[in-house]
Amino acid sequence: MFYLTAFSVFLHKHCPVVSECFSPTPWCWGGRLQTLVCAVLKSRPPVKYHNELIRTADGGQISLDWVYNEASAPYPESSTRPTVLILPGITGNSKQPYVLHAVSQATRRGYRCVVFNNRGAAGEELLTPLTYCAANTADLECVVQHVKGLFPKAPVLGAGVSMGGMLLLNYLARKRTQSGMVAGLTISVPFDAQESSVSMEEPLNWLLFNKILAMGLCRTVSRHRKILEKVVDVDYVLKSRTIREFDERFTIVQFGYKSSLEYYRDASPGKKLPTTAVPILCLNAADDPFSPQNAFPLTIVQGLPNVALLLTAHGGHIAFLDGLFPRGETYMERLFGQFIQAVFEHPKDINKACGIKEEQMS
């Protein structure tokens, strides 16, 4: 579903997949089933990363996984080769199947990729007792500055998945014309963290998803117990059985919020979209158990020339499986590949469609 705007016309022209009526895998219709099957069935394209650890102003470190794509035929000159900056989900890193598929889509088109692994999420040591959350964009700003410093002439597109999409949208809203990015793409982003939490605490969603994600977050804390016990009660944190409990015992303590509700309000990007200043495409499914349909910012997006919200009736969370045996490239990957290509190959057209003047771009 799209509202007719100059941006949507651009997308229909340069991203043929948006004109398709998404039809999920015949034996895998429901959002929960799509999400579960994708996690089990999805293939893992081979990707060879070059890891880089960068330091932050507070003494911490961030792990970046690069695919430089030096063999790129369309962009043999490294200094101008477009870069896709990928932000994984809440417990994800560069090894997730959806990240590997995104990298594959980008590199086959000649682009460079870099995956921003949240602190402590990719096996590296925490040097300070600070991790990450959806509202704090300081680490992302550090990463963008680093990437732009290495390749100042190369355009950067940010692609965020789930919580990574929340972080990306919050960053784009905060930085406005100074983001260092030419566009943004989000997949299965929760626009309202409070509504997402309520949905995830429904009994079946808790059993299938919430409990497992909370366990993943607790494992990360346990792995870094020695340094984190300086600032939180680790044993109490490890008893968390939901993401909300984890946020109340860990995240709000780390980042100075009074309550999970205050944190969720700050982390929710939906109402911040009007302050973004680059073209943004958001892909969401109406049956996503993580991002309930009632929280989609439909009214807000209708008034924004630079934001397009592509909604499908089915697709679940980071799934969008189609075809009879959806192990490889599916709707989500096709959209990803076509959109980044449209952005990098038709920069003037997309900015014109979104009402963005060249002097606005940083």
mmCIF file of N, CA, C and O in Angstrom, residues 238-293:
data_model
loop_
_atom_site.group_PDB
_atom_site.id
_atom_site.type_symbol
_atom_site.label_atom_id
_atom_site.label_comp_id
_atom_site.label_asym_id
_atom_site.label_seq_id
_atom_site.Cartn_x
_atom_site.Cartn_y
_atom_site.Cartn_z
ATOM 1 N N LEU A 238 19.605 -10.647 35.065
ATOM 2 C CA LEU A 238 19.552 -11.963 34.432
ATOM 3 C C LEU A 238 18.263 -12.727 34.744
ATOM 4 O O LEU A 238 17.984 -13.758 34.121
ATOM 5 N N LYS A 239 17.471 -12.231 35.664
ATOM 6 C CA LYS A 239 16.162 -12.843 35.963
ATOM 7 C C LYS A 239 15.059 -12.299 35.052
ATOM 8 O O LYS A 239 13.906 -12.737 35.160
ATOM 9 N N SER A 240 15.394 -11.374 34.164
ATOM 10 C CA SER A 240 14.404 -10.774 33.262
ATOM 11 C C SER A 240 13.814 -11.826 32.342
ATOM 12 O O SER A 240 14.550 -12.615 31.742
ATOM 13 N N ARG A 241 12.503 -11.820 32.212
ATOM 14 C CA ARG A 241 11.826 -12.779 31.340
ATOM 15 C C ARG A 241 11.103 -12.095 30.181
ATOM 16 O O ARG A 241 10.521 -12.771 29.338
ATOM 17 N N THR A 242 11.144 -10.779 30.144
ATOM 18 C CA THR A 242 10.588 -10.031 29.026
ATOM 19 C C THR A 242 11.538 -8.896 28.684
ATOM 20 O O THR A 242 12.404 -8.523 29.492
ATOM 21 N N ILE A 243 11.376 -8.338 27.492
ATOM 22 C CA ILE A 243 12.204 -7.197 27.096
ATOM 23 C C ILE A 243 11.921 -6.012 28.011
ATOM 24 O O ILE A 243 12.831 -5.270 28.386
ATOM 25 N N ARG A 244 10.649 -5.836 28.405
ATOM 26 C CA ARG A 244 10.320 -4.718 29.301
ATOM 27 C C ARG A 244 11.044 -4.877 30.642
ATOM 28 O O ARG A 244 11.599 -3.903 31.173
ATOM 29 N N GLU A 245 11.039 -6.073 31.201
ATOM 30 C CA GLU A 245 11.751 -6.294 32.460
ATOM 31 C C GLU A 245 13.239 -6.003 32.290
ATOM 32 O O GLU A 245 13.866 -5.396 33.166
ATOM 33 N N PHE A 246 13.806 -6.436 31.176
ATOM 34 C CA PHE A 246 15.215 -6.160 30.913
ATOM 35 C C PHE A 246 15.459 -4.656 30.843
ATOM 36 O O PHE A 246 16.433 -4.156 31.419
ATOM 37 N N ASP A 247 14.591 -3.944 30.138
ATOM 38 C CA ASP A 247 14.764 -2.496 30.021
ATOM 39 C C ASP A 247 14.629 -1.808 31.374
ATOM 40 O O ASP A 247 15.354 -0.853 31.672
ATOM 41 N N GLU A 248 13.722 -2.296 32.220
ATOM 42 C CA GLU A 248 13.521 -1.678 33.532
ATOM 43 C C GLU A 248 14.698 -1.947 34.472
ATOM 44 O O GLU A 248 15.017 -1.131 35.336
ATOM 45 N N ARG A 249 15.347 -3.076 34.291
ATOM 46 C CA ARG A 249 16.436 -3.453 35.196
ATOM 47 C C ARG A 249 17.817 -3.084 34.663
ATOM 48 O O ARG A 249 18.781 -3.034 35.434
ATOM 49 N N PHE A 250 17.886 -2.847 33.345
ATOM 50 C CA PHE A 250 19.194 -2.609 32.748
ATOM 51 C C PHE A 250 19.244 -1.339 31.898
ATOM 52 O O PHE A 250 20.016 -0.424 32.184
ATOM 53 N N THR A 251 18.426 -1.265 30.852
ATOM 54 C CA THR A 251 18.536 -0.167 29.887
ATOM 55 C C THR A 251 18.317 1.190 30.520
ATOM 56 O O THR A 251 19.101 2.123 30.285
ATOM 57 N N ILE A 252 17.259 1.338 31.321
ATOM 58 C CA ILE A 252 16.981 2.671 31.883
ATOM 59 C C ILE A 252 18.039 3.073 32.904
ATOM 60 O O ILE A 252 18.312 4.260 33.092
ATOM 61 N N VAL A 253 18.661 2.082 33.543
ATOM 62 C CA VAL A 253 19.758 2.377 34.476
ATOM 63 C C VAL A 253 20.978 2.855 33.700
ATOM 64 O O VAL A 253 21.629 3.834 34.073
ATOM 65 N N GLN A 254 21.264 2.168 32.592
ATOM 66 C CA GLN A 254 22.415 2.520 31.762
ATOM 67 C C GLN A 254 22.304 3.927 31.182
ATOM 68 O O GLN A 254 23.291 4.659 31.115
ATOM 69 N N PHE A 255 21.089 4.299 30.753
ATOM 70 C CA PHE A 255 20.934 5.543 29.993
ATOM 71 C C PHE A 255 20.147 6.631 30.721
ATOM 72 O O PHE A 255 19.774 7.628 30.122
ATOM 73 N N GLY A 256 19.909 6.446 32.009
ATOM 74 C CA GLY A 256 19.396 7.524 32.839
ATOM 75 C C GLY A 256 17.928 7.850 32.720
ATOM 76 O O GLY A 256 17.519 8.992 32.983
ATOM 77 N N TYR A 257 17.103 6.870 32.359
ATOM 78 C CA TYR A 257 15.659 7.103 32.294
ATOM 79 C C TYR A 257 15.015 6.752 33.628
ATOM 80 O O TYR A 257 15.494 5.893 34.370
ATOM 81 N N LYS A 258 13.889 7.411 33.910
ATOM 82 C CA LYS A 258 13.184 7.168 35.166
ATOM 83 C C LYS A 258 12.328 5.912 35.116
ATOM 84 O O LYS A 258 12.037 5.306 36.156
ATOM 85 N N SER A 259 11.900 5.547 33.915
ATOM 86 C CA SER A 259 11.028 4.390 33.765
ATOM 87 C C SER A 259 11.145 3.843 32.347
ATOM 88 O O SER A 259 11.674 4.515 31.450
ATOM 89 N N SER A 260 10.636 2.633 32.150
ATOM 90 C CA SER A 260 10.633 2.072 30.801
ATOM 91 C C SER A 260 9.722 2.889 29.883
ATOM 92 O O SER A 260 10.012 3.042 28.696
ATOM 93 N N LEU A 261 8.643 3.432 30.451
ATOM 94 C CA LEU A 261 7.733 4.249 29.647
ATOM 95 C C LEU A 261 8.444 5.489 29.115
ATOM 96 O O LEU A 261 8.294 5.850 27.936
ATOM 97 N N GLU A 262 9.249 6.137 29.957
ATOM 98 C CA GLU A 262 9.997 7.310 29.505
ATOM 99 C C GLU A 262 10.995 6.925 28.411
ATOM 100 O O GLU A 262 11.129 7.632 27.405
ATOM 101 N N TYR A 263 11.649 5.782 28.602
ATOM 102 C CA TYR A 263 12.580 5.310 27.583
ATOM 103 C C TYR A 263 11.853 5.000 26.278
ATOM 104 O O TYR A 263 12.309 5.384 25.194
ATOM 105 N N TYR A 264 10.726 4.314 26.355
ATOM 106 C CA TYR A 264 9.998 3.933 25.150
ATOM 107 C C TYR A 264 9.494 5.164 24.386
ATOM 108 O O TYR A 264 9.486 5.173 23.156
ATOM 109 N N ARG A 265 9.103 6.177 25.101
ATOM 110 C CA ARG A 265 8.687 7.421 24.426
ATOM 111 C C ARG A 265 9.853 8.038 23.671
ATOM 112 O O ARG A 265 9.704 8.505 22.544
ATOM 113 N N ASP A 266 11.017 8.032 24.280
ATOM 114 C CA ASP A 266 12.198 8.628 23.649
ATOM 115 C C ASP A 266 12.697 7.781 22.481
ATOM 116 O O ASP A 266 13.228 8.310 21.500
ATOM 117 N N ALA A 267 12.508 6.473 22.580
ATOM 118 C CA ALA A 267 13.021 5.560 21.553
ATOM 119 C C ALA A 267 12.102 5.460 20.343
ATOM 120 O O ALA A 267 12.538 5.025 19.278
ATOM 121 N N SER A 268 10.835 5.833 20.483
ATOM 122 C CA SER A 268 9.853 5.664 19.408
ATOM 123 C C SER A 268 10.079 6.687 18.304
ATOM 124 O O SER A 268 10.004 7.894 18.545
ATOM 125 N N PRO A 269 10.332 6.245 17.075
ATOM 126 C CA PRO A 269 10.665 7.191 15.999
ATOM 127 C C PRO A 269 9.480 7.707 15.199
ATOM 128 O O PRO A 269 9.635 8.634 14.417
ATOM 129 N N GLY A 270 8.288 7.136 15.384
ATOM 130 C CA GLY A 270 7.161 7.479 14.529
ATOM 131 C C GLY A 270 6.848 8.960 14.441
ATOM 132 O O GLY A 270 6.702 9.527 13.348
ATOM 133 N N LYS A 271 6.753 9.603 15.597
ATOM 134 C CA LYS A 271 6.384 11.025 15.624
ATOM 135 C C LYS A 271 7.552 11.950 15.265
ATOM 136 O O LYS A 271 7.351 13.158 15.119
ATOM 137 N N LYS A 272 8.750 11.392 15.128
ATOM 138 C CA LYS A 272 9.918 12.205 14.785
ATOM 139 C C LYS A 272 10.159 12.292 13.280
ATOM 140 O O LYS A 272 11.025 13.037 12.829
ATOM 141 N N LEU A 273 9.407 11.517 12.502
ATOM 142 C CA LEU A 273 9.624 11.481 11.054
ATOM 143 C C LEU A 273 9.571 12.858 10.393
ATOM 144 O O LEU A 273 10.314 13.110 9.438
ATOM 145 N N PRO A 274 8.716 13.785 10.852
ATOM 146 C CA PRO A 274 8.669 15.099 10.199
ATOM 147 C C PRO A 274 9.968 15.889 10.245
ATOM 148 O O PRO A 274 10.151 16.825 9.457
ATOM 149 N N THR A 275 10.887 15.529 11.142
ATOM 150 C CA THR A 275 12.150 16.276 11.211
ATOM 151 C C THR A 275 13.262 15.613 10.397
ATOM 152 O O THR A 275 14.391 16.103 10.397
ATOM 153 N N THR A 276 12.962 14.517 9.715
ATOM 154 C CA THR A 276 13.966 13.896 8.844
ATOM 155 C C THR A 276 14.098 14.692 7.552
ATOM 156 O O THR A 276 13.162 15.381 7.147
ATOM 157 N N ALA A 277 15.257 14.574 6.909
ATOM 158 C CA ALA A 277 15.520 15.435 5.741
ATOM 159 C C ALA A 277 16.114 14.693 4.560
ATOM 160 O O ALA A 277 16.646 15.313 3.641
ATOM 161 N N VAL A 278 16.038 13.351 4.575
ATOM 162 C CA VAL A 278 16.525 12.560 3.441
ATOM 163 C C VAL A 278 15.410 11.605 3.019
ATOM 164 O O VAL A 278 14.485 11.342 3.795
ATOM 165 N N PRO A 279 15.475 11.063 1.809
ATOM 166 C CA PRO A 279 14.478 10.072 1.395
ATOM 167 C C PRO A 279 14.540 8.837 2.288
ATOM 168 O O PRO A 279 15.618 8.308 2.555
ATOM 169 N N ILE A 280 13.374 8.375 2.739
ATOM 170 C CA ILE A 280 13.300 7.211 3.618
ATOM 171 C C ILE A 280 12.192 6.282 3.139
ATOM 172 O O ILE A 280 11.059 6.717 2.928
ATOM 173 N N LEU A 281 12.527 5.014 2.991
ATOM 174 C CA LEU A 281 11.539 3.992 2.663
ATOM 175 C C LEU A 281 11.444 3.023 3.839
ATOM 176 O O LEU A 281 12.454 2.500 4.306
ATOM 177 N N CYS A 282 10.212 2.796 4.313
ATOM 178 C CA CYS A 282 9.976 1.882 5.427
ATOM 179 C C CYS A 282 9.106 0.724 4.956
ATOM 180 O O CYS A 282 8.021 0.944 4.420
ATOM 181 N N LEU A 283 9.571 -0.497 5.141
ATOM 182 C CA LEU A 283 8.800 -1.692 4.808
ATOM 183 C C LEU A 283 8.278 -2.325 6.089
ATOM 184 O O LEU A 283 9.059 -2.662 6.985
ATOM 185 N N ASN A 284 6.950 -2.485 6.174
ATOM 186 C CA ASN A 284 6.319 -3.107 7.339
ATOM 187 C C ASN A 284 5.189 -4.022 6.906
ATOM 188 O O ASN A 284 4.553 -3.786 5.876
ATOM 189 N N ALA A 285 4.930 -5.044 7.720
ATOM 190 C CA ALA A 285 3.819 -5.958 7.481
ATOM 191 C C ALA A 285 2.746 -5.744 8.544
ATOM 192 O O ALA A 285 3.054 -5.533 9.724
ATOM 193 N N ALA A 286 1.493 -5.815 8.121
ATOM 194 C CA ALA A 286 0.380 -5.587 9.045
ATOM 195 C C ALA A 286 0.273 -6.684 10.094
ATOM 196 O O ALA A 286 -0.310 -6.469 11.165
ATOM 197 N N ASP A 287 0.836 -7.865 9.813
ATOM 198 C CA ASP A 287 0.747 -8.975 10.772
ATOM 199 C C ASP A 287 2.050 -9.191 11.540
ATOM 200 O O ASP A 287 2.301 -10.275 12.056
ATOM 201 N N ASP A 288 2.860 -8.149 11.647
ATOM 202 C CA ASP A 288 4.127 -8.219 12.379
ATOM 203 C C ASP A 288 3.846 -8.224 13.883
ATOM 204 O O ASP A 288 3.330 -7.241 14.418
ATOM 205 N N PRO A 289 4.166 -9.290 14.608
ATOM 206 C CA PRO A 289 3.897 -9.323 16.048
ATOM 207 C C PRO A 289 4.762 -8.357 16.846
ATOM 208 O O PRO A 289 4.420 -8.017 17.984
ATOM 209 N N PHE A 290 5.862 -7.886 16.262
ATOM 210 C CA PHE A 290 6.747 -6.953 16.946
ATOM 211 C C PHE A 290 6.306 -5.504 16.755
ATOM 212 O O PHE A 290 6.611 -4.647 17.572
ATOM 213 N N SER A 291 5.653 -5.225 15.650
ATOM 214 C CA SER A 291 5.292 -3.853 15.277
ATOM 215 C C SER A 291 3.820 -3.809 14.889
ATOM 216 O O SER A 291 3.476 -3.942 13.717
ATOM 217 N N PRO A 292 2.924 -3.629 15.871
ATOM 218 C CA PRO A 292 1.491 -3.723 15.604
ATOM 219 C C PRO A 292 0.988 -2.641 14.647
ATOM 220 O O PRO A 292 1.478 -1.512 14.647
ATOM 221 N N GLN A 293 0.005 -3.017 13.851
ATOM 222 C CA GLN A 293 -0.519 -2.145 12.811
ATOM 223 C C GLN A 293 -1.086 -0.844 13.365
ATOM 224 O O GLN A 293 -0.985 0.210 12.730
#
